[in-house]
Short mmCIF file of C-alpha atoms in Angstrom, two decimals:
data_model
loop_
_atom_site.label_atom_id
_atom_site.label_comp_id
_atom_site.label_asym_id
_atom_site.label_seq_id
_atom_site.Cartn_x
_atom_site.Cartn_y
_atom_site.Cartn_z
CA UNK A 1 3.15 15.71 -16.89
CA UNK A 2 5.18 12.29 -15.56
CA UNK A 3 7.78 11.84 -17.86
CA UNK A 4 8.73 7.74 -18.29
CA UNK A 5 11.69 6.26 -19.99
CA UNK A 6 11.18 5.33 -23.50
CA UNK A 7 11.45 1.58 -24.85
CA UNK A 8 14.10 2.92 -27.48
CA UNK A 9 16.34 3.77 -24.58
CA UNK A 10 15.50 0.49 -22.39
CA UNK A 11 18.49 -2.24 -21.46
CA UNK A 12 17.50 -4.90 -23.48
CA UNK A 13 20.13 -7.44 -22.48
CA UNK A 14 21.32 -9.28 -19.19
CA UNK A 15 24.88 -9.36 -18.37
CA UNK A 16 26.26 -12.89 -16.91
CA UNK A 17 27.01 -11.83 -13.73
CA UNK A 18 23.25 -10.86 -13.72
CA UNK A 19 21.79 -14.07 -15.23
CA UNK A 20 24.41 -15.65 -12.24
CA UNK A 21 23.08 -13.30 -9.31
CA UNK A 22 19.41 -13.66 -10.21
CA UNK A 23 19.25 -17.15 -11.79
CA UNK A 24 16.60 -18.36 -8.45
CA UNK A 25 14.06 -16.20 -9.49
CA UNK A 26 14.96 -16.24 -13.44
CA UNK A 27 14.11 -19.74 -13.20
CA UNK A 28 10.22 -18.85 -12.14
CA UNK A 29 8.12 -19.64 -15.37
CA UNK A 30 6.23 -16.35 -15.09
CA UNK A 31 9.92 -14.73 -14.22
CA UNK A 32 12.13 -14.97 -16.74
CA UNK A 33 14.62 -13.06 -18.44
CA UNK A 34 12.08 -10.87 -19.85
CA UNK A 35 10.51 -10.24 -16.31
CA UNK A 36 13.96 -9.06 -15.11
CA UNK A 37 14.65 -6.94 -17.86
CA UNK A 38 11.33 -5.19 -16.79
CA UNK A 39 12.66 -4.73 -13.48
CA UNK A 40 16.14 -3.58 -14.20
CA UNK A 41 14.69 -0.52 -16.36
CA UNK A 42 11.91 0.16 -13.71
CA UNK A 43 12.31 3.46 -11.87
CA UNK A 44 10.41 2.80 -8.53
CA UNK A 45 10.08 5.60 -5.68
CA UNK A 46 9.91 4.50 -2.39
CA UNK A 47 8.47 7.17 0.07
CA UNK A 48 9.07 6.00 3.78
CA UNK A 49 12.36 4.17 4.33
CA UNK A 50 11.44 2.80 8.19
CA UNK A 51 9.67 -0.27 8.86
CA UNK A 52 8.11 -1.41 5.89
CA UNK A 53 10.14 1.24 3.28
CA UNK A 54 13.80 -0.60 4.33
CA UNK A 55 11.62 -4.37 3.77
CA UNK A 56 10.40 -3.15 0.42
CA UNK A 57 13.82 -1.78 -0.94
CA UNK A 58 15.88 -4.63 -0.01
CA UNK A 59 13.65 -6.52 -1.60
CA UNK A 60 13.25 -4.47 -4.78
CA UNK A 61 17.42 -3.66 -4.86
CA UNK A 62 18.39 -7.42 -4.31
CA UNK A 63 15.99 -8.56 -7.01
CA UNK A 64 17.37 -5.90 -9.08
CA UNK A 65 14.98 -3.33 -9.71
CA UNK A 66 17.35 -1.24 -12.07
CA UNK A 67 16.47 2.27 -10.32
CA UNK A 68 14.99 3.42 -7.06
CA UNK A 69 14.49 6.56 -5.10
CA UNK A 70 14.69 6.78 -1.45
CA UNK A 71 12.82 9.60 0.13
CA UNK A 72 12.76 10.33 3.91
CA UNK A 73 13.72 13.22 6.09
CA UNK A 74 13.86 11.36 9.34
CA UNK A 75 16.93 10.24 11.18
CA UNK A 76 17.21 6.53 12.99
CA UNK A 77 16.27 6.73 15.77
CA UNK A 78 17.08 4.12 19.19
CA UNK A 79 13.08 2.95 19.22
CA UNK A 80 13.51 1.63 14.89
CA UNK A 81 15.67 -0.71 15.22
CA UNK A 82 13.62 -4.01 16.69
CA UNK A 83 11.68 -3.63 13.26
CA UNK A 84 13.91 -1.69 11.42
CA UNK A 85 16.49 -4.16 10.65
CA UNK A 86 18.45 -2.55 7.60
CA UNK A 87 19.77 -0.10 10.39
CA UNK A 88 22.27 -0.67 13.49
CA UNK A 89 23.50 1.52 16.63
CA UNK A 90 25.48 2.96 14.37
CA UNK A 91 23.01 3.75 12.15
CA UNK A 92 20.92 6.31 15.34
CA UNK A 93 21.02 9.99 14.48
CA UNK A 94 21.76 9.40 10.45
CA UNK A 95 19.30 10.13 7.63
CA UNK A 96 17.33 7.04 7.16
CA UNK A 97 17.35 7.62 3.20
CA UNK A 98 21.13 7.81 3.31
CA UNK A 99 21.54 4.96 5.53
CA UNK A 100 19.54 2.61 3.70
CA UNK A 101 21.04 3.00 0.59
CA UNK A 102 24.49 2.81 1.90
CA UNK A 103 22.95 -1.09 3.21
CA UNK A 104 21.30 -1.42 -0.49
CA UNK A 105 24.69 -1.18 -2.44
CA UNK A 106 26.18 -3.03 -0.38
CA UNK A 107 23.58 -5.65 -0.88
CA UNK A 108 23.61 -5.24 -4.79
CA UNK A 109 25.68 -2.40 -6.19
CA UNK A 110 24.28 -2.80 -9.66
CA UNK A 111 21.60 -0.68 -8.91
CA UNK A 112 21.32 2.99 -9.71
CA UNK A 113 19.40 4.71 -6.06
CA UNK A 114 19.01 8.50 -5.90
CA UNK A 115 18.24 9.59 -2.32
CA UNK A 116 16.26 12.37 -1.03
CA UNK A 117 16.72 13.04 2.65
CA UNK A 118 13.80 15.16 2.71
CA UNK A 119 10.02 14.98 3.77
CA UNK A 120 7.48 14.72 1.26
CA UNK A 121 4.80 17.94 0.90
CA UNK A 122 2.41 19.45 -1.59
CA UNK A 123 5.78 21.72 -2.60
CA UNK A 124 8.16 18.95 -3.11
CA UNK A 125 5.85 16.15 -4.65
CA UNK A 126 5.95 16.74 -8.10
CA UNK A 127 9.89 16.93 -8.58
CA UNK A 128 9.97 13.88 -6.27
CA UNK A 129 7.67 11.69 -7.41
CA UNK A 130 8.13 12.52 -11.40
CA UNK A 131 9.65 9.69 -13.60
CA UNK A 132 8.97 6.46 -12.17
CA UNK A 133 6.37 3.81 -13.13
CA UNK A 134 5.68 2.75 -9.38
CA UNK A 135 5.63 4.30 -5.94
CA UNK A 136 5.12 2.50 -3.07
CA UNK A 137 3.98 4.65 0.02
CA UNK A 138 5.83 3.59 3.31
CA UNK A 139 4.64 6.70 5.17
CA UNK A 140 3.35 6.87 9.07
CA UNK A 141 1.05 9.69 8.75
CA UNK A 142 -2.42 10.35 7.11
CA UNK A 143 -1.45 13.28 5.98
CA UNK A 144 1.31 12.46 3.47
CA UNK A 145 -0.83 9.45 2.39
CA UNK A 146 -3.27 11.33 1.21
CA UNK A 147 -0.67 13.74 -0.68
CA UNK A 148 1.15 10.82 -2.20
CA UNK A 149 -2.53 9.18 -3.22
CA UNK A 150 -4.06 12.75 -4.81
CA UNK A 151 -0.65 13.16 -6.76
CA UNK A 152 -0.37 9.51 -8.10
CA UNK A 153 -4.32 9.55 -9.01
CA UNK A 154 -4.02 13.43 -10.84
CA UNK A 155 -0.95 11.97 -12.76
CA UNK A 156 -1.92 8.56 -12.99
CA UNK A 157 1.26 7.13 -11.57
CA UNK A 158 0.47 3.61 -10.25
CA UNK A 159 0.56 3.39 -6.20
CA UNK A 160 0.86 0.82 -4.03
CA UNK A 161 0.67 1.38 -0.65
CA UNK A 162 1.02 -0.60 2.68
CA UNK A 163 0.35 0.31 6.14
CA UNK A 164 1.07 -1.67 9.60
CA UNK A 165 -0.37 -1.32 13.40
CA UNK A 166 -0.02 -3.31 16.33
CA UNK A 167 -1.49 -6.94 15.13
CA UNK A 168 -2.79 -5.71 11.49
CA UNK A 169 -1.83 -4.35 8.34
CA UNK A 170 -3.42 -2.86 5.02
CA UNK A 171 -2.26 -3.20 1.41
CA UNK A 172 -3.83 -1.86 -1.68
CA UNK A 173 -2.69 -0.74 -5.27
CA UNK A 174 -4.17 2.09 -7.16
CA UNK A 175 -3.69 1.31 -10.93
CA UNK A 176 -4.33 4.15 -13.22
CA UNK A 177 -7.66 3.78 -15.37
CA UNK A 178 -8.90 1.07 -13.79
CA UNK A 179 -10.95 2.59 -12.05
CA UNK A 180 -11.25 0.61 -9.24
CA UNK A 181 -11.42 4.06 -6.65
CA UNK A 182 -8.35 5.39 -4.42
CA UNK A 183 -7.20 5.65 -1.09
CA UNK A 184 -9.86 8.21 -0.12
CA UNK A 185 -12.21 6.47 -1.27
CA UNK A 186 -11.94 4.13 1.23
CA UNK A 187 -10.37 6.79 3.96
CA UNK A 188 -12.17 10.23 2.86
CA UNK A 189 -11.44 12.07 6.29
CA UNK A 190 -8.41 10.86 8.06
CA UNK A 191 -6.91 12.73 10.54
CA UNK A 192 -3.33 12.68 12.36
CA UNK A 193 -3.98 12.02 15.64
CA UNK A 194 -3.36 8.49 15.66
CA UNK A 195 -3.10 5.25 14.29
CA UNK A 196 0.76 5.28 13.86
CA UNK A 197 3.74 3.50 15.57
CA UNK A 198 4.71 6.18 17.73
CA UNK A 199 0.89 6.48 19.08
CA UNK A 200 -0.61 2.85 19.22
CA UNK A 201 2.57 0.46 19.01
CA UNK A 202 3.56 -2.12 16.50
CA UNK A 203 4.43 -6.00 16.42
CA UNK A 204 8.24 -5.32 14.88
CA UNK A 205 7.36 -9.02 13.57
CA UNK A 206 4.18 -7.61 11.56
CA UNK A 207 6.22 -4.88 9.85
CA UNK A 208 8.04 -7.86 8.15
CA UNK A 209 4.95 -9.24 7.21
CA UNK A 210 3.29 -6.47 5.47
CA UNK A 211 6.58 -5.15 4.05
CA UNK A 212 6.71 -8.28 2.62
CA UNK A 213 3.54 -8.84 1.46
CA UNK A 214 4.13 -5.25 -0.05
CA UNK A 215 7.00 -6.08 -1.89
CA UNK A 216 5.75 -9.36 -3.18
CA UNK A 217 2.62 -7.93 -4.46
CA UNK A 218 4.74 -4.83 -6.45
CA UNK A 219 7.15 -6.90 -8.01
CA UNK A 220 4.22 -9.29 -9.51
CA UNK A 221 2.84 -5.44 -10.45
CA UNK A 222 6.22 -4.77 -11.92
CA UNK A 223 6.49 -8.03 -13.90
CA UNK A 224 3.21 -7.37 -14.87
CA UNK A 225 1.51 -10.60 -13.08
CA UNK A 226 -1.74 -10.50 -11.89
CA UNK A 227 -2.31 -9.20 -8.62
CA UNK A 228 -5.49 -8.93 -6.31
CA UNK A 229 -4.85 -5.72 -5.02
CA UNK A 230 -5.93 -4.07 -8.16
CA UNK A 231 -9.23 -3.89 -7.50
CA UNK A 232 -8.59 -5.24 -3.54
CA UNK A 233 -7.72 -4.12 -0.32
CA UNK A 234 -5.92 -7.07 2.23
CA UNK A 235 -6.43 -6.59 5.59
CA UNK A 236 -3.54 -8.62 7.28
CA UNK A 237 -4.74 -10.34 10.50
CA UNK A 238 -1.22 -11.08 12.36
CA UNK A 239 -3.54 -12.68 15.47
CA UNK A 240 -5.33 -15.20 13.60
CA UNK A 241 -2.92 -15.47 10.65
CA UNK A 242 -5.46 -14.29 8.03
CA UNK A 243 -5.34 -12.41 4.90
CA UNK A 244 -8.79 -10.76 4.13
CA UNK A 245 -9.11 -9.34 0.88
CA UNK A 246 -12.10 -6.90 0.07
CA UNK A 247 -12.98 -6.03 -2.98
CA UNK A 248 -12.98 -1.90 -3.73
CA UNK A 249 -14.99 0.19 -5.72
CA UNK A 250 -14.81 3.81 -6.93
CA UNK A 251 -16.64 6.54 -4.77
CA UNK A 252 -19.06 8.78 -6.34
CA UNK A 253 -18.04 11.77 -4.34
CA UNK A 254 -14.33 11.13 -3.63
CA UNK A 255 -12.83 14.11 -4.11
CA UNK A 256 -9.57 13.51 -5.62
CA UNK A 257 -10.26 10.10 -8.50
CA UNK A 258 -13.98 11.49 -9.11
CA UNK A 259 -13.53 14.21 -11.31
CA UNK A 260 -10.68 12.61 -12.98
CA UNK A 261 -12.82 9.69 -14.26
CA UNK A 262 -15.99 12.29 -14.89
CA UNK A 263 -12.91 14.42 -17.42
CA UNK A 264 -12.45 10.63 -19.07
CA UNK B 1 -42.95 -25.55 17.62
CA UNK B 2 -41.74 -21.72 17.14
CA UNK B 3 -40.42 -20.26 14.57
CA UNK B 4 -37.55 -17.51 14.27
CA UNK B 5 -38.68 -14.98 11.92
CA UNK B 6 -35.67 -12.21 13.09
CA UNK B 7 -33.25 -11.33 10.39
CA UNK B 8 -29.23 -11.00 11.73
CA UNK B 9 -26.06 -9.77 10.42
CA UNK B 10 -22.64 -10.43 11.52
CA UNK B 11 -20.50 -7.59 12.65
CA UNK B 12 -16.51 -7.90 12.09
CA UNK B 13 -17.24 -11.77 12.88
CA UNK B 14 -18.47 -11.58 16.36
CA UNK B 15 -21.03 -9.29 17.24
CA UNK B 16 -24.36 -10.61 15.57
CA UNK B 17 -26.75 -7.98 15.19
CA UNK B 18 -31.05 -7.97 14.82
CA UNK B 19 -31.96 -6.42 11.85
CA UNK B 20 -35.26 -4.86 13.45
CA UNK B 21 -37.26 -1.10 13.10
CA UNK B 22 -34.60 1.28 12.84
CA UNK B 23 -31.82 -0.68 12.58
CA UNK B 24 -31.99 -1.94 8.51
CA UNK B 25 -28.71 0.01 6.64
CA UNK B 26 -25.02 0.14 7.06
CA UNK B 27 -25.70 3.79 8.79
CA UNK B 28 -28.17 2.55 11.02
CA UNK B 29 -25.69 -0.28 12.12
CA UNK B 30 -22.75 2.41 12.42
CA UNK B 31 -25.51 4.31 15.02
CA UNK B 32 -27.00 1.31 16.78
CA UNK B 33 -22.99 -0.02 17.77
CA UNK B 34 -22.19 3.63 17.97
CA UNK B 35 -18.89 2.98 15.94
CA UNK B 36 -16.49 6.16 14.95
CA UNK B 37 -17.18 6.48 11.16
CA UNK B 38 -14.01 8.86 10.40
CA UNK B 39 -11.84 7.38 8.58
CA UNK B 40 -13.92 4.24 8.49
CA UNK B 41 -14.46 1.52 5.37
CA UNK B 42 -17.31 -0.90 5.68
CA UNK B 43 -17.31 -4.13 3.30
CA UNK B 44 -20.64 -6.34 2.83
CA UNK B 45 -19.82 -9.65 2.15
CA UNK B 46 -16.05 -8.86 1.46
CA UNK B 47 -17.24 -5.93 -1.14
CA UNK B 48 -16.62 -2.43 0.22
CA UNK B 49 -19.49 -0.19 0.10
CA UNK B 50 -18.92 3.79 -0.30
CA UNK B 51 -19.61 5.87 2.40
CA UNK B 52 -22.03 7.60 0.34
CA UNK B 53 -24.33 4.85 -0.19
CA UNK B 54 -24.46 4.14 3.37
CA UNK B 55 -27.58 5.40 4.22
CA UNK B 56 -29.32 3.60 1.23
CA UNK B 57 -27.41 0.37 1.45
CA UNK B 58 -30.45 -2.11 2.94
CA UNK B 59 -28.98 -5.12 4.79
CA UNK B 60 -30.27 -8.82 4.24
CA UNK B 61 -30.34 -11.69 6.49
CA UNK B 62 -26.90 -13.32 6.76
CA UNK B 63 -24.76 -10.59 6.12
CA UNK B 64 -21.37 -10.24 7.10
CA UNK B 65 -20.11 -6.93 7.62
CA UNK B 66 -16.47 -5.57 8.34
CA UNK B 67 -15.51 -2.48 9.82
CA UNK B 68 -12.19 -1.22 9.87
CA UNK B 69 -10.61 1.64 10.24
CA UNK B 70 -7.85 3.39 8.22
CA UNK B 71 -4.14 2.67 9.50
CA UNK B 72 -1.06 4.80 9.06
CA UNK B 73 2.17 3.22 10.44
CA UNK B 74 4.95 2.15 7.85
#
């Protein structure tokens, strides 16, 4: 069972140093005060804090996203830093969790972060992904996608996730009940012997792209905008400067959302 | 005057492909180009189409078809 903060025990009110630090995107008609009063009591998990993780949570800590979790067991290493930009030379050898939130509050200490310098696994999921209304899967591995996508489908925790290779990137969200299918059923066999940074390369430009794109398209989930990754995936086309969306549908025999929506 | 009665499809917007004996689904075209299908999504017109259905899912004349494959980096 995901257990989500109550509205009784919600911040209802801005401060004026707030309304001061985010009067730019206050100012948006669909924004609002009300829209960042939704994302100052969000609770967002962010698994992944390289390359597109450190883009999303800089965004989602300076526009201040009340509470985040950082979760990665990998240290910085020399090879991050021409796309991971939140870290420095200083910054090789140190948990990449730790690290970024260190760079978060001192980007906007009026968020609350929790990190946990850990890997995610089918042991550790459940107390780390429990309590929050997003997570937004950073990952670099097949593997742990497909752990993070089972868990947010059985416990209908909305996901959005983002990947990025070489030229091109993929984004898609995963809304619980509407039923739009899941990561595997798009990806049903996956393995882990490629696709990644560390095996095929990646534009460092392109991570800032998708990250972005990631972060833009969860904070109009957050707000609760319309977005077309609901019932979309966007292939982003660095090359040609394209953003391709396709529209998903559930699979019949996909393993993990299937006999969810046959329970419904 | 002749007449071109073939039927083609458009593969990830450069490889035009006959629609011809044998070569008439989304799992025939996966064969014919001999394309990895792990970890694979195929969209017809910019709607994905399940794996499942592949076999059964008849192509038309002026289809565009993209295959991609799933990524992992972050």
């Amino acid at each position: 069972m995901v257990l989500v903060m109550s509205d009784s025990l919600a911040i209802n009110t801005l401060r004026s140093n707030e309304f001061n630090r985010y009067s730019r995107q206050i100012m948006l008609n669909d924004w609002g005060e009300a829209g960042q009063l939704r994302l100052k009591n969000s609770r967002i998990a962010i698994v992944g804090c390289g390359g597109l993780g450190s883009v999303v949570a800089s965004y989602m800590a300076g526009c201040g996203a009340g509470h985040l979790t950082l979760i990665d067991g990998d240290d910085v290493e020399l090879s991050n830093l021409p796309r991971q930009l939140t870290f420095d030379i200083d910054s090789c050898g140190q948990n990449k969790a730790d690290e970024l939130m260190q760079r978060l509050y001192a980007q906007n200490d009026e968020v609350d972060i929790v990190i946990e310098p850990l890997s995610i696994d089918s042991d550790n999921v459940q107390e780390l992904l429990q309590v929050h209304d997003l997570v937004i899967d950073c990952t670099d591995n097949f593997s742990t996608r497909l752990l993070i996508n089972q868990w947010c489908v059985t416990n209908q925790v909305p996901l959005m996730t983002g990947a990025v290779i070489g030229w091109q990137g993929q984004l898609l969200l995963i809304e619980p009940d509407a039923n739009n299918g899941c990561y595997q059923c798009l990806f049903d066999t996956p393995n882990d012997s490629g696709q990644s940074c560390a095996t095929m390369g990646v534009n460092p430009a392109m991570v800032g792209v998708v990250g972005s794109y990631q972060a833009n398209q969860a904070l109009r989930y957050l707000l609760k905008l319309s977005t077309p990754l609901s019932n979309k995936i966007a292939l982003v086309d660095g090359i040609n400067m394209g953003v391709n969306l396709l529209t998903r549908e559930p699979n019949a025999q996909c393993a993990v959302c299937h006999p969810i929506l046959k329970q419904e | 005057m002749s007449t071109n009665l073939s039927s083609q499809v458009l593969v990830n917007q450069v490889t035009p492909v006959d629609i011809q004996s044998g070569v008439s689904t989304l799992s025939d075209i996966m064969n014919f180009l001999a394309l990895e299908s792990n970890a694979v999504a195929i969209a017809v017109n910019n709607v994905v189409i399940s794996k499942s259905t592949w076999s059964q899912h008849t192509l038309s004349d002026g289809d565009n078809i993209n295959v991609f494959g799933a990524i992992a980096g972050g």
